[in-house]
């Protein structure tokens, strides 16, 4: 089901030039071509699994906006698309267990098939928080699609049903994901460059 894997040993290729985001250097982890190929595969899954239905796609802002924009344009089903914002990081690179829902979908969820679109599931606390909120509104079903999943950091209750790439526990930027609000426009996904050895 989840064919493409980035494992903990994947290292950047020699010719990868580091890019700077704020105070940190990053190198490519997943190329634009790999992302686009995987997004197309995920779209096929949604088209098959929700054929003949009218699911409600809920995009978690801000990080999932690029992924969702590419994904929904490959769908042949007719979804409704809504947006929520859950804040967990502020401007830091550390996760916290607190989360805030900034947009409200109340009244739209009852008896709907919901697909929650995430950029990245890290600890899983954000996803668990939102899933427990959704459950209170009696949806017909809820599945989570995430582009990235960090299995080594995951401590949530229910892993996502659809996963683009499993990645190492490093902090990544690009393709919608930011480091202190920068790097979202990058077309590939980047991880921190190795520290130079003295
Ligand atoms: P979790 O609650 O720890 O699973 O964090 C989920 C959210 O944290 C994601 O939707 C992202 O917005 C953010 N996040 C987690 N890891 C990263 C990362 O490596 N880069 C950028 N954002 C991240």
PDB file of C-alpha atoms in Angstrom, residues 9-196:
ATOM      1  CA  UNK A   9      19.700   5.745   6.250  1.00  0.00           C
ATOM      2  CA  UNK A  10      18.829   7.903   3.254  1.00  0.00           C
ATOM      3  CA  UNK A  11      21.576  10.433   2.717  1.00  0.00           C
ATOM      4  CA  UNK A  12      21.634  13.344   0.297  1.00  0.00           C
ATOM      5  CA  UNK A  13      23.511  12.848  -2.952  1.00  0.00           C
ATOM      6  CA  UNK A  14      26.954  14.414  -3.354  1.00  0.00           C
ATOM      7  CA  UNK A  15      25.870  17.128  -5.774  1.00  0.00           C
ATOM      8  CA  UNK A  16      23.107  18.422  -3.512  1.00  0.00           C
ATOM      9  CA  UNK A  17      23.884  22.025  -2.736  1.00  0.00           C
ATOM     10  CA  UNK A  18      22.676  23.089   0.724  1.00  0.00           C
ATOM     11  CA  UNK A  19      20.112  25.878   0.910  1.00  0.00           C
ATOM     12  CA  UNK A  20      19.765  28.277   3.828  1.00  0.00           C
ATOM     13  CA  UNK A  21      16.486  28.841   5.679  1.00  0.00           C
ATOM     14  CA  UNK A  22      16.977  31.352   8.489  1.00  0.00           C
ATOM     15  CA  UNK A  23      20.017  30.165  10.443  1.00  0.00           C
ATOM     16  CA  UNK A  24      20.081  26.587   9.176  1.00  0.00           C
ATOM     17  CA  UNK A  25      21.373  24.743   6.125  1.00  0.00           C
ATOM     18  CA  UNK A  26      19.178  22.121   4.508  1.00  0.00           C
ATOM     19  CA  UNK A  27      19.784  19.497   1.808  1.00  0.00           C
ATOM     20  CA  UNK A  28      17.251  17.652  -0.363  1.00  0.00           C
ATOM     21  CA  UNK A  29      15.501  14.635   1.126  1.00  0.00           C
ATOM     22  CA  UNK A  30      12.697  14.029  -1.418  1.00  0.00           C
ATOM     23  CA  UNK A  31      12.873  15.477  -4.929  1.00  0.00           C
ATOM     24  CA  UNK A  32      10.112  17.310  -6.733  1.00  0.00           C
ATOM     25  CA  UNK A  33       9.737  14.386  -9.176  1.00  0.00           C
ATOM     26  CA  UNK A  34       9.418  11.853  -6.346  1.00  0.00           C
ATOM     27  CA  UNK A  35       6.808  13.996  -4.639  1.00  0.00           C
ATOM     28  CA  UNK A  36       4.750  14.450  -7.792  1.00  0.00           C
ATOM     29  CA  UNK A  37       4.842  10.728  -8.583  1.00  0.00           C
ATOM     30  CA  UNK A  38       3.702   9.829  -5.079  1.00  0.00           C
ATOM     31  CA  UNK A  39       0.956  12.472  -5.010  1.00  0.00           C
ATOM     32  CA  UNK A  40      -0.403  10.989  -8.240  1.00  0.00           C
ATOM     33  CA  UNK A  41      -0.467   7.541  -6.600  1.00  0.00           C
ATOM     34  CA  UNK A  42      -2.291   8.911  -3.568  1.00  0.00           C
ATOM     35  CA  UNK A  43      -4.859  10.577  -5.821  1.00  0.00           C
ATOM     36  CA  UNK A  44      -5.538   7.226  -7.489  1.00  0.00           C
ATOM     37  CA  UNK A  45      -6.173   5.724  -4.050  1.00  0.00           C
ATOM     38  CA  UNK A  46      -8.695   8.421  -3.168  1.00  0.00           C
ATOM     39  CA  UNK A  47     -10.390   8.154  -6.555  1.00  0.00           C
ATOM     40  CA  UNK A  48     -10.783   4.396  -6.045  1.00  0.00           C
ATOM     41  CA  UNK A  49     -11.717   4.384  -2.368  1.00  0.00           C
ATOM     42  CA  UNK A  50     -14.259   7.205  -2.658  1.00  0.00           C
ATOM     43  CA  UNK A  51     -15.659   6.428  -6.110  1.00  0.00           C
ATOM     44  CA  UNK A  52     -19.330   7.374  -6.287  1.00  0.00           C
ATOM     45  CA  UNK A  53     -19.119   9.359  -3.030  1.00  0.00           C
ATOM     46  CA  UNK A  54     -18.864  13.021  -2.223  1.00  0.00           C
ATOM     47  CA  UNK A  55     -16.273  13.110   0.577  1.00  0.00           C
ATOM     48  CA  UNK A  56     -15.479  16.179   2.623  1.00  0.00           C
ATOM     49  CA  UNK A  57     -11.761  16.878   2.309  1.00  0.00           C
ATOM     50  CA  UNK A  58     -10.460  18.924   5.224  1.00  0.00           C
ATOM     51  CA  UNK A  59      -7.041  20.461   4.630  1.00  0.00           C
ATOM     52  CA  UNK A  60      -4.970  21.242   7.705  1.00  0.00           C
ATOM     53  CA  UNK A  61      -3.387  24.672   7.247  1.00  0.00           C
ATOM     54  CA  UNK A  62      -0.843  25.963   6.827  1.00  0.00           C
ATOM     55  CA  UNK A  63       1.585  23.220   5.866  1.00  0.00           C
ATOM     56  CA  UNK A  64      -0.719  21.003   3.770  1.00  0.00           C
ATOM     57  CA  UNK A  65      -1.779  23.706   1.329  1.00  0.00           C
ATOM     58  CA  UNK A  66       0.713  22.801  -1.418  1.00  0.00           C
ATOM     59  CA  UNK A  67       0.183  19.047  -1.086  1.00  0.00           C
ATOM     60  CA  UNK A  68      -3.600  19.467  -1.063  1.00  0.00           C
ATOM     61  CA  UNK A  69      -3.554  21.784  -4.088  1.00  0.00           C
ATOM     62  CA  UNK A  70      -1.614  19.212  -6.134  1.00  0.00           C
ATOM     63  CA  UNK A  71      -3.676  16.293  -4.836  1.00  0.00           C
ATOM     64  CA  UNK A  72      -7.180  17.664  -5.400  1.00  0.00           C
ATOM     65  CA  UNK A  73      -6.388  18.645  -8.986  1.00  0.00           C
ATOM     66  CA  UNK A  74      -5.722  14.966  -9.715  1.00  0.00           C
ATOM     67  CA  UNK A  75      -9.054  13.807  -8.311  1.00  0.00           C
ATOM     68  CA  UNK A  76     -11.795  12.558 -10.608  1.00  0.00           C
ATOM     69  CA  UNK A  77     -14.351  12.316  -7.791  1.00  0.00           C
ATOM     70  CA  UNK A  78     -16.231  15.451  -6.669  1.00  0.00           C
ATOM     71  CA  UNK A  79     -15.192  16.283  -3.110  1.00  0.00           C
ATOM     72  CA  UNK A  80     -16.059  19.295  -1.014  1.00  0.00           C
ATOM     73  CA  UNK A  81     -12.939  21.004   0.302  1.00  0.00           C
ATOM     74  CA  UNK A  82     -12.642  22.864   3.594  1.00  0.00           C
ATOM     75  CA  UNK A  83      -9.744  24.169   5.652  1.00  0.00           C
ATOM     76  CA  UNK A  84      -8.801  24.167   9.317  1.00  0.00           C
ATOM     77  CA  UNK A  85      -5.808  25.456  11.135  1.00  0.00           C
ATOM     78  CA  UNK A  86      -4.215  23.708  14.082  1.00  0.00           C
ATOM     79  CA  UNK A  87      -1.273  25.379  15.734  1.00  0.00           C
ATOM     80  CA  UNK A  88       1.385  23.284  17.497  1.00  0.00           C
ATOM     81  CA  UNK A  89       4.790  24.776  16.799  1.00  0.00           C
ATOM     82  CA  UNK A  90       4.830  28.556  16.848  1.00  0.00           C
ATOM     83  CA  UNK A  91       8.184  29.554  15.448  1.00  0.00           C
ATOM     84  CA  UNK A  92      10.172  26.835  17.125  1.00  0.00           C
ATOM     85  CA  UNK A  93      11.389  23.465  15.875  1.00  0.00           C
ATOM     86  CA  UNK A  94      10.022  21.621  18.917  1.00  0.00           C
ATOM     87  CA  UNK A  95       6.622  19.959  19.065  1.00  0.00           C
ATOM     88  CA  UNK A  96       4.274  20.593  21.934  1.00  0.00           C
ATOM     89  CA  UNK A  97       1.191  18.668  22.863  1.00  0.00           C
ATOM     90  CA  UNK A  98      -1.080  21.683  22.711  1.00  0.00           C
ATOM     91  CA  UNK A  99      -3.214  22.339  19.695  1.00  0.00           C
ATOM     92  CA  UNK A 100      -5.773  24.954  18.735  1.00  0.00           C
ATOM     93  CA  UNK A 101      -8.459  24.715  16.113  1.00  0.00           C
ATOM     94  CA  UNK A 102      -8.734  28.121  14.509  1.00  0.00           C
ATOM     95  CA  UNK A 103     -11.475  27.498  11.966  1.00  0.00           C
ATOM     96  CA  UNK A 104     -14.664  25.684  12.822  1.00  0.00           C
ATOM     97  CA  UNK A 105     -16.452  23.079  10.734  1.00  0.00           C
ATOM     98  CA  UNK A 106     -19.350  22.489  13.093  1.00  0.00           C
ATOM     99  CA  UNK A 107     -22.583  21.495  11.352  1.00  0.00           C
ATOM    100  CA  UNK A 108     -20.876  20.207   8.213  1.00  0.00           C
ATOM    101  CA  UNK A 109     -19.652  16.848   9.428  1.00  0.00           C
ATOM    102  CA  UNK A 110     -22.673  14.751  10.294  1.00  0.00           C
ATOM    103  CA  UNK A 111     -22.916  11.566   8.174  1.00  0.00           C
ATOM    104  CA  UNK A 112     -20.096  12.755   5.901  1.00  0.00           C
ATOM    105  CA  UNK A 113     -17.136  10.740   4.721  1.00  0.00           C
ATOM    106  CA  UNK A 114     -14.209  12.888   5.805  1.00  0.00           C
ATOM    107  CA  UNK A 115     -10.620  12.811   4.552  1.00  0.00           C
ATOM    108  CA  UNK A 116      -8.245  14.891   6.661  1.00  0.00           C
ATOM    109  CA  UNK A 117      -5.215  16.079   4.680  1.00  0.00           C
ATOM    110  CA  UNK A 118      -2.017  16.639   6.677  1.00  0.00           C
ATOM    111  CA  UNK A 119       1.445  17.686   5.522  1.00  0.00           C
ATOM    112  CA  UNK A 120       3.244  15.701   8.186  1.00  0.00           C
ATOM    113  CA  UNK A 121       2.360  13.509  11.134  1.00  0.00           C
ATOM    114  CA  UNK A 122       5.173  13.768  13.644  1.00  0.00           C
ATOM    115  CA  UNK A 123       4.191  12.883  17.234  1.00  0.00           C
ATOM    116  CA  UNK A 124       0.592  12.392  16.088  1.00  0.00           C
ATOM    117  CA  UNK A 125      -0.814  14.610  18.866  1.00  0.00           C
ATOM    118  CA  UNK A 126      -2.269  17.153  16.445  1.00  0.00           C
ATOM    119  CA  UNK A 127      -3.997  14.439  14.451  1.00  0.00           C
ATOM    120  CA  UNK A 128      -5.371  12.732  17.566  1.00  0.00           C
ATOM    121  CA  UNK A 129      -6.679  16.034  18.856  1.00  0.00           C
ATOM    122  CA  UNK A 130      -8.491  16.763  15.631  1.00  0.00           C
ATOM    123  CA  UNK A 131      -9.824  13.206  15.217  1.00  0.00           C
ATOM    124  CA  UNK A 132     -11.379  13.329  18.675  1.00  0.00           C
ATOM    125  CA  UNK A 133     -13.066  16.644  17.776  1.00  0.00           C
ATOM    126  CA  UNK A 134     -14.375  15.216  14.501  1.00  0.00           C
ATOM    127  CA  UNK A 135     -15.774  12.144  16.230  1.00  0.00           C
ATOM    128  CA  UNK A 136     -18.019  14.354  18.358  1.00  0.00           C
ATOM    129  CA  UNK A 137     -19.851  15.477  15.198  1.00  0.00           C
ATOM    130  CA  UNK A 138     -20.955  12.049  14.016  1.00  0.00           C
ATOM    131  CA  UNK A 139     -19.211  11.744  10.633  1.00  0.00           C
ATOM    132  CA  UNK A 140     -19.894   8.587   8.575  1.00  0.00           C
ATOM    133  CA  UNK A 141     -16.138   7.902   8.404  1.00  0.00           C
ATOM    134  CA  UNK A 142     -12.842   9.697   8.922  1.00  0.00           C
ATOM    135  CA  UNK A 143      -9.525   8.819   7.319  1.00  0.00           C
ATOM    136  CA  UNK A 144      -6.249  10.704   7.434  1.00  0.00           C
ATOM    137  CA  UNK A 145      -3.927  11.247   4.490  1.00  0.00           C
ATOM    138  CA  UNK A 146      -0.492  12.634   5.281  1.00  0.00           C
ATOM    139  CA  UNK A 147       2.298  13.333   2.843  1.00  0.00           C
ATOM    140  CA  UNK A 148       4.985  12.594   5.446  1.00  0.00           C
ATOM    141  CA  UNK A 149       5.049  10.323   8.491  1.00  0.00           C
ATOM    142  CA  UNK A 150       7.810  10.052  11.101  1.00  0.00           C
ATOM    143  CA  UNK A 151       7.301   6.557  12.533  1.00  0.00           C
ATOM    144  CA  UNK A 152      10.137   6.898  15.044  1.00  0.00           C
ATOM    145  CA  UNK A 153       8.477   9.893  16.694  1.00  0.00           C
ATOM    146  CA  UNK A 154       4.896   8.765  16.387  1.00  0.00           C
ATOM    147  CA  UNK A 155       3.051   8.256  19.690  1.00  0.00           C
ATOM    148  CA  UNK A 156      -0.556   8.723  18.618  1.00  0.00           C
ATOM    149  CA  UNK A 157      -3.554   6.464  18.917  1.00  0.00           C
ATOM    150  CA  UNK A 158      -4.291   5.726  15.244  1.00  0.00           C
ATOM    151  CA  UNK A 159      -1.716   5.927  12.447  1.00  0.00           C
ATOM    152  CA  UNK A 160      -2.834   7.628   9.199  1.00  0.00           C
ATOM    153  CA  UNK A 161      -4.587   5.454   6.636  1.00  0.00           C
ATOM    154  CA  UNK A 162      -2.760   7.039   3.681  1.00  0.00           C
ATOM    155  CA  UNK A 163       0.940   7.870   3.896  1.00  0.00           C
ATOM    156  CA  UNK A 164       3.077   9.415   1.161  1.00  0.00           C
ATOM    157  CA  UNK A 165       6.563   8.890   2.603  1.00  0.00           C
ATOM    158  CA  UNK A 166       7.931   7.536   5.848  1.00  0.00           C
ATOM    159  CA  UNK A 167      10.874   9.723   6.820  1.00  0.00           C
ATOM    160  CA  UNK A 168      13.536   9.892   9.559  1.00  0.00           C
ATOM    161  CA  UNK A 169      12.803  12.015  12.656  1.00  0.00           C
ATOM    162  CA  UNK A 170      14.610  15.130  11.340  1.00  0.00           C
ATOM    163  CA  UNK A 171      12.860  18.490  10.928  1.00  0.00           C
ATOM    164  CA  UNK A 172      11.996  19.057   7.253  1.00  0.00           C
ATOM    165  CA  UNK A 173      11.081  22.100   5.160  1.00  0.00           C
ATOM    166  CA  UNK A 174       9.659  22.713   1.699  1.00  0.00           C
ATOM    167  CA  UNK A 175       6.562  21.794  -0.318  1.00  0.00           C
ATOM    168  CA  UNK A 176       4.361  23.807   2.044  1.00  0.00           C
ATOM    169  CA  UNK A 177       6.249  23.047   5.246  1.00  0.00           C
ATOM    170  CA  UNK A 178       8.113  25.833   6.975  1.00  0.00           C
ATOM    171  CA  UNK A 179      10.878  26.561   9.376  1.00  0.00           C
ATOM    172  CA  UNK A 180       9.764  29.692  11.248  1.00  0.00           C
ATOM    173  CA  UNK A 181       7.493  30.665   8.321  1.00  0.00           C
ATOM    174  CA  UNK A 182      10.144  30.289   5.644  1.00  0.00           C
ATOM    175  CA  UNK A 183      10.760  27.551   3.083  1.00  0.00           C
ATOM    176  CA  UNK A 184       7.152  26.790   2.138  1.00  0.00           C
ATOM    177  CA  UNK A 185       7.717  27.725  -1.513  1.00  0.00           C
ATOM    178  CA  UNK A 186      10.461  25.136  -2.081  1.00  0.00           C
ATOM    179  CA  UNK A 187       9.463  22.518  -4.639  1.00  0.00           C
ATOM    180  CA  UNK A 188      11.355  19.644  -2.979  1.00  0.00           C
ATOM    181  CA  UNK A 189      11.476  18.560   0.669  1.00  0.00           C
ATOM    182  CA  UNK A 190      14.686  19.302   2.583  1.00  0.00           C
ATOM    183  CA  UNK A 191      16.267  17.998   5.779  1.00  0.00           C
ATOM    184  CA  UNK A 192      18.995  19.628   7.904  1.00  0.00           C
ATOM    185  CA  UNK A 193      22.465  19.425   6.346  1.00  0.00           C
ATOM    186  CA  UNK A 194      24.938  17.251   8.272  1.00  0.00           C
ATOM    187  CA  UNK A 195      27.047  19.255  10.723  1.00  0.00           C
ATOM    188  CA  UNK A 196      30.509  19.949   9.205  1.00  0.00           C
TER     189      UNK A 196
END
